[in-house]
Coordinates of C-alpha atoms in Angstrom, one line a residue:
M23 CA 0.0 -0.1 0.0
T24 CA 1.4 3.3 -0.9
N25 CA 1.6 6.1 1.6
T26 CA 0.1 9.3 0.4
P27 CA 1.9 12.6 1.8
S28 CA -0.7 14.7 3.8
P29 CA -1.3 18.2 2.4
E30 CA 0.3 19.9 5.2
G31 CA 3.4 17.6 4.9
E32 CA 3.6 18.8 1.3
L33 CA 3.4 22.4 2.5
L34 CA 6.1 22.0 4.8
R35 CA 8.4 19.9 2.7
P36 CA 11.5 22.0 2.0
I37 CA 11.7 22.9 -1.7
D38 CA 14.9 21.8 -3.5
L39 CA 15.0 23.3 -7.0
Q40 CA 18.2 21.7 -7.6
D41 CA 16.5 18.4 -7.7
P42 CA 12.9 19.1 -8.7
R43 CA 10.5 16.1 -8.0
P44 CA 9.2 14.6 -11.4
D45 CA 5.9 13.8 -9.9
V46 CA 5.1 17.5 -9.0
Q47 CA 2.8 18.9 -11.5
V48 CA 3.1 22.7 -11.8
P49 CA 0.4 24.5 -13.5
F50 CA 1.8 25.6 -17.0
L51 CA 1.5 29.2 -18.1
F52 CA 0.6 29.2 -21.6
T53 CA 1.9 32.1 -23.8
S54 CA 2.2 32.8 -27.4
H55 CA 5.6 31.4 -27.4
L56 CA 5.3 28.1 -25.5
L57 CA 3.4 24.8 -25.8
P58 CA 2.5 22.3 -23.1
S59 CA 5.2 20.1 -24.3
D60 CA 7.8 22.7 -23.5
Q61 CA 6.9 22.3 -19.7
P62 CA 10.1 20.5 -18.6
T63 CA 12.1 23.1 -20.3
W64 CA 10.0 25.9 -18.9
L65 CA 10.5 24.5 -15.3
L66 CA 14.2 24.3 -15.6
M67 CA 14.3 27.8 -16.8
L68 CA 12.3 28.9 -13.7
V69 CA 14.7 26.9 -11.4
A70 CA 17.6 28.7 -13.0
A71 CA 15.8 32.1 -12.7
L72 CA 15.3 31.7 -9.1
T73 CA 18.8 30.5 -8.4
N74 CA 20.4 33.2 -10.1
A75 CA 18.3 36.0 -9.2
T76 CA 20.1 38.9 -7.6
N77 CA 17.2 39.6 -5.1
G78 CA 16.8 37.4 -2.0
I79 CA 13.8 35.1 -2.5
V80 CA 12.0 33.1 0.1
V81 CA 8.9 30.8 0.0
S82 CA 6.9 30.3 3.3
A83 CA 4.3 27.9 4.0
N84 CA 0.9 29.2 5.1
V85 CA 0.7 27.1 8.3
E86 CA 1.3 28.1 12.0
G87 CA 4.6 29.9 12.3
R88 CA 4.8 30.2 8.5
P89 CA 8.2 28.6 8.1
I90 CA 10.5 29.1 5.3
V91 CA 10.6 26.2 2.9
Y92 CA 12.8 27.6 0.1
C93 CA 15.4 30.3 0.1
N94 CA 17.6 31.0 -2.9
P95 CA 21.4 31.8 -2.8
A96 CA 20.9 35.5 -3.1
F97 CA 18.9 35.3 0.4
E98 CA 21.8 33.5 2.0
R99 CA 24.3 36.2 0.7
L100 CA 22.0 39.1 1.6
T101 CA 21.5 37.8 5.4
G102 CA 24.6 35.7 6.0
Y103 CA 22.5 32.8 7.2
T104 CA 23.0 29.3 5.5
R105 CA 20.0 27.5 3.9
S106 CA 20.1 25.0 6.8
E107 CA 19.7 28.0 9.3
I108 CA 17.0 29.4 7.3
V109 CA 14.5 26.7 6.2
G110 CA 12.1 25.7 8.7
H111 CA 12.2 29.1 10.5
N112 CA 10.0 32.2 10.2
C113 CA 11.6 35.3 8.7
R114 CA 11.2 37.2 12.0
F115 CA 14.9 36.0 12.6
L116 CA 15.9 39.0 10.7
Q117 CA 14.1 41.5 13.0
G118 CA 15.9 43.4 15.8
E119 CA 15.6 46.2 18.2
G120 CA 15.5 48.8 15.5
T121 CA 12.7 47.1 13.4
D122 CA 9.6 49.2 13.4
P123 CA 6.7 47.7 15.2
E124 CA 4.3 49.2 12.7
A125 CA 6.0 47.4 9.9
I126 CA 5.8 44.2 11.7
L127 CA 2.1 44.7 12.3
Q128 CA 1.8 45.6 8.6
M129 CA 3.3 42.3 7.6
R130 CA 1.1 40.3 10.2
T131 CA -2.1 41.8 8.8
A132 CA -1.1 41.2 5.3
F133 CA -0.3 37.5 6.0
D134 CA -3.5 37.1 7.9
A135 CA -5.5 38.6 5.1
G136 CA -3.7 36.5 2.5
A137 CA -2.8 39.9 0.7
A138 CA 0.2 41.3 -1.0
I139 CA 2.4 44.1 0.6
D140 CA 5.2 46.2 -0.2
L141 CA 7.3 47.9 2.4
V142 CA 10.7 48.9 3.5
V143 CA 11.9 47.5 6.9
L144 CA 15.1 47.7 9.0
N145 CA 16.4 44.1 9.3
Y146 CA 19.5 42.6 10.5
K147 CA 22.1 40.2 9.1
K148 CA 23.6 37.3 11.0
S149 CA 26.6 39.5 11.9
G150 CA 24.3 41.8 13.5
I151 CA 24.8 44.5 10.9
P152 CA 21.4 46.4 10.2
F153 CA 20.3 46.8 6.6
W154 CA 17.2 48.4 4.9
N155 CA 15.2 45.7 3.2
A156 CA 12.7 46.6 0.4
L157 CA 10.3 43.6 0.9
N158 CA 7.6 42.4 -1.4
I159 CA 5.4 39.7 -0.2
G160 CA 2.8 38.0 -2.4
P161 CA 0.3 35.0 -1.8
I162 CA 0.5 31.8 -3.7
H163 CA -2.7 29.7 -4.4
N164 CA -3.0 26.2 -5.5
A165 CA -5.3 25.0 -8.3
Q166 CA -8.1 24.9 -6.0
G167 CA -7.7 28.5 -5.0
T168 CA -6.4 27.8 -1.6
L169 CA -3.7 29.9 -0.1
T170 CA -0.8 27.6 0.5
H171 CA 2.3 29.8 0.5
F172 CA 3.8 33.2 0.4
I173 CA 6.8 34.3 -1.8
G174 CA 9.0 37.2 -0.4
V175 CA 11.3 39.1 -2.6
Q176 CA 13.8 41.1 -0.6
T177 CA 16.4 43.7 -1.7
D178 CA 19.0 45.5 0.2
V179 CA 18.2 49.4 -0.2
T180 CA 20.6 50.7 2.5
E181 CA 22.7 52.9 0.2
R182 CA 19.4 54.4 -1.2
I183 CA 17.9 55.2 2.3
D184 CA 21.2 56.5 3.6
L185 CA 21.3 58.8 0.6
Q186 CA 17.8 60.0 1.0
K187 CA 18.6 60.6 4.8
Q188 CA 21.6 62.6 3.8
L189 CA 19.6 64.7 1.3
E190 CA 16.9 65.4 3.9
Q191 CA 19.4 66.2 6.4
R192 CA 20.9 68.8 4.1
A193 CA 17.7 70.2 3.3
F194 CA 16.8 70.9 6.9
T195 CA 20.2 71.8 8.2
D196 CA 22.1 75.0 8.2
V197 CA 25.4 74.0 6.3
L198 CA 27.4 76.5 8.1
T199 CA 26.7 76.0 11.8
G200 CA 25.1 72.5 11.7
L201 CA 22.0 73.7 13.4
P202 CA 18.5 73.2 12.0
N203 CA 17.5 75.7 9.4
R204 CA 14.3 77.9 9.0
A205 CA 12.4 75.0 7.4
Q206 CA 13.3 72.5 10.1
F207 CA 12.6 75.0 12.8
M208 CA 9.2 75.9 11.6
H209 CA 8.5 72.2 11.2
E210 CA 9.4 71.7 14.9
L211 CA 7.6 74.8 16.0
E212 CA 4.3 73.8 14.3
H213 CA 4.6 70.2 15.7
T214 CA 5.4 71.5 19.2
L215 CA 2.3 73.9 19.1
G216 CA 0.2 70.9 18.0
L217 CA 1.2 69.2 21.2
V218 CA 1.1 72.3 23.4
D219 CA -1.6 71.0 25.7
R220 CA 0.4 67.9 26.6
Q221 CA 3.8 69.6 26.7
G222 CA 2.9 72.6 28.7
H223 CA 3.8 76.3 27.8
V224 CA 5.9 77.1 24.9
A225 CA 8.1 80.1 24.2
L226 CA 10.2 81.5 21.3
G227 CA 13.3 83.6 21.5
F228 CA 14.7 85.6 18.5
V229 CA 18.5 86.6 18.7
D230 CA 20.1 89.0 16.5
L231 CA 23.8 90.0 16.8
D232 CA 24.8 93.5 17.4
G233 CA 27.5 94.7 15.1
F234 CA 27.8 91.5 12.9
K235 CA 28.1 93.5 9.7
A236 CA 31.0 95.6 10.9
V237 CA 32.9 92.3 11.6
N238 CA 32.2 91.1 8.2
D239 CA 33.3 94.3 6.6
R240 CA 36.4 94.7 8.5
Y241 CA 37.9 91.0 8.7
G242 CA 36.0 89.4 5.7
H243 CA 33.4 86.7 5.4
K244 CA 35.6 83.9 6.5
V245 CA 36.0 85.5 9.8
G246 CA 32.3 86.3 10.0
D247 CA 31.5 82.6 9.3
E248 CA 33.8 81.5 12.1
L249 CA 32.0 83.9 14.3
L250 CA 28.6 82.6 13.4
I251 CA 29.9 78.9 14.1
Q252 CA 31.1 80.1 17.6
V253 CA 27.7 81.9 18.4
A254 CA 25.8 78.7 17.5
T255 CA 28.2 76.8 20.0
R256 CA 27.5 79.3 22.8
L257 CA 23.7 79.2 22.3
T258 CA 23.3 75.6 22.3
G259 CA 25.4 75.4 25.4
V260 CA 23.4 77.8 27.5
V261 CA 19.8 76.6 26.6
R262 CA 18.2 73.6 28.3
G263 CA 18.2 70.1 27.0
A264 CA 14.7 70.2 25.8
D265 CA 15.2 73.5 23.8
L266 CA 16.0 73.9 20.3
V267 CA 18.4 76.4 18.7
A268 CA 18.2 77.1 14.9
R269 CA 19.8 79.6 12.4
L270 CA 17.1 81.5 10.4
A271 CA 19.5 83.5 8.2
G272 CA 22.6 85.6 8.2
D273 CA 23.1 86.5 11.9
E274 CA 19.6 85.7 13.1
F275 CA 19.1 82.6 15.5
V276 CA 15.8 81.4 17.0
L277 CA 15.1 79.4 20.1
L278 CA 12.3 77.1 20.7
L279 CA 11.7 77.0 24.5
R280 CA 9.7 74.1 25.7
H281 CA 8.1 73.9 29.2
T282 CA 8.3 77.5 30.1
E283 CA 5.5 78.2 32.4
S284 CA 6.4 82.0 33.4
R285 CA 8.2 84.9 32.2
H286 CA 10.7 84.4 35.1
V287 CA 12.0 81.4 32.8
L288 CA 12.3 83.6 29.8
E289 CA 14.3 86.2 31.7
L290 CA 16.6 83.5 33.2
I291 CA 17.4 81.9 29.9
G292 CA 17.7 85.4 28.2
S293 CA 20.2 86.5 30.9
R294 CA 22.4 83.4 30.4
I295 CA 22.5 84.2 26.7
L296 CA 23.4 87.9 27.4
A297 CA 26.1 86.7 29.7
A298 CA 27.6 84.3 27.3
F299 CA 27.9 87.2 24.8
Q300 CA 30.1 89.3 27.2
L301 CA 33.1 87.1 26.7
P302 CA 35.2 88.0 23.5
F303 CA 35.1 85.6 20.7
V304 CA 38.6 84.2 19.8
L305 CA 38.8 83.9 15.9
D306 CA 41.8 82.9 13.8
A307 CA 42.5 86.4 12.6
T308 CA 41.5 88.4 15.8
T309 CA 39.5 88.5 18.9
V310 CA 36.3 90.5 18.7
T311 CA 33.2 91.3 21.3
V312 CA 30.0 91.0 19.7
H313 CA 26.8 91.3 21.8
A314 CA 23.1 90.4 20.9
S315 CA 19.7 91.7 21.0
L316 CA 17.0 89.4 22.2
G317 CA 13.2 89.3 22.0
F318 CA 11.4 86.4 24.0
V319 CA 7.8 85.7 23.8
Q320 CA 5.3 83.1 25.3
H321 CA 2.8 81.4 23.0
V322 CA -0.8 82.4 23.6
A323 CA -3.7 80.0 22.9
G324 CA -4.6 80.0 19.1
E325 CA -1.5 81.6 18.0
S326 CA 0.3 80.2 14.9
A327 CA 3.8 79.6 14.5
T328 CA 4.3 82.5 12.0
A329 CA 2.5 84.9 14.4
L330 CA 4.5 83.8 17.3
L331 CA 7.9 84.2 15.3
E332 CA 6.7 87.7 14.1
R333 CA 6.0 88.7 17.7
A334 CA 9.5 87.6 18.8
D335 CA 11.0 89.5 16.0
H336 CA 9.2 92.6 16.9
C337 CA 10.6 92.1 20.5
M338 CA 14.1 91.7 19.2
Y339 CA 13.8 95.0 17.2
A340 CA 12.5 96.7 20.4
A341 CA 15.7 95.6 22.2
K342 CA 17.7 97.1 19.3
R343 CA 16.0 100.4 19.8
Q344 CA 16.5 100.4 23.6
G345 CA 20.2 100.3 23.1
K346 CA 20.9 96.8 22.0
N347 CA 22.6 94.1 24.2
G348 CA 19.5 93.4 26.0
L349 CA 16.3 91.6 26.3
V350 CA 12.7 92.4 25.7
T351 CA 9.9 89.8 26.5
D352 CA 6.2 89.6 25.9

């Protein structure tokens, strides 16, 4: 009596494409260039395509745990794991502490629904090195329409993601000082104002150097740039850890001051900044003393980010009119 393998046994049986079983019947894809008699050649071509594909490819059985039943050589190279370490295990061994839980949930939802999904997720090689994985998962159904397996095509897109992050960083960073630029600051300000009820009071400081143009005119732009870099360092050194310092343009700097419940806090931070500007700046070509005019304002309910910035700007100019090297709050 011949033993007939159970359907589940067939699902879990590791697929060895180097030695395909002659008794396995694969649905033939008819095209205008192929005949049913071409099936053996067609199957060999599919085996060669999977084996030589440069993308990592895995096939998982649609049973509890969704174990991998096939992986191609490119997947071994991509992950650093050997076939014996891969087959029989769920792909979650690629996940780590940096893997986005939302991405994991999206994959589980797609598996449970038997749906296809495309996403980019942070995975980890056997060596522990992280890589960004562009993952395409598709369901596989048998001739009766039953979902039996999933195929996953995986591509290392780390270089692309890193480049994208570098471009984004440049787009939101002041090249000279390394501080956030105007675009990034306004984004952070608007985001913070959206959370103001949970974060507490928010304030904004506007800092403009006194006499910066004279330094530029006398010593040149190179010295002026060096001065701006040192100003950025001093400002970040006197504000609190939750605060944000950014450079708007020229010699204009802004401060996003979170958790400022009273004007006393504004005056305290402002006095620290004014004190920091009393010390001379030691530059390559010379030593200069440059002060600053400050305008600090507290956010009021319903006030937009643009309106808050304009009000701080007006206070800063009020400090200029009062003789410079001072602080005006509102």
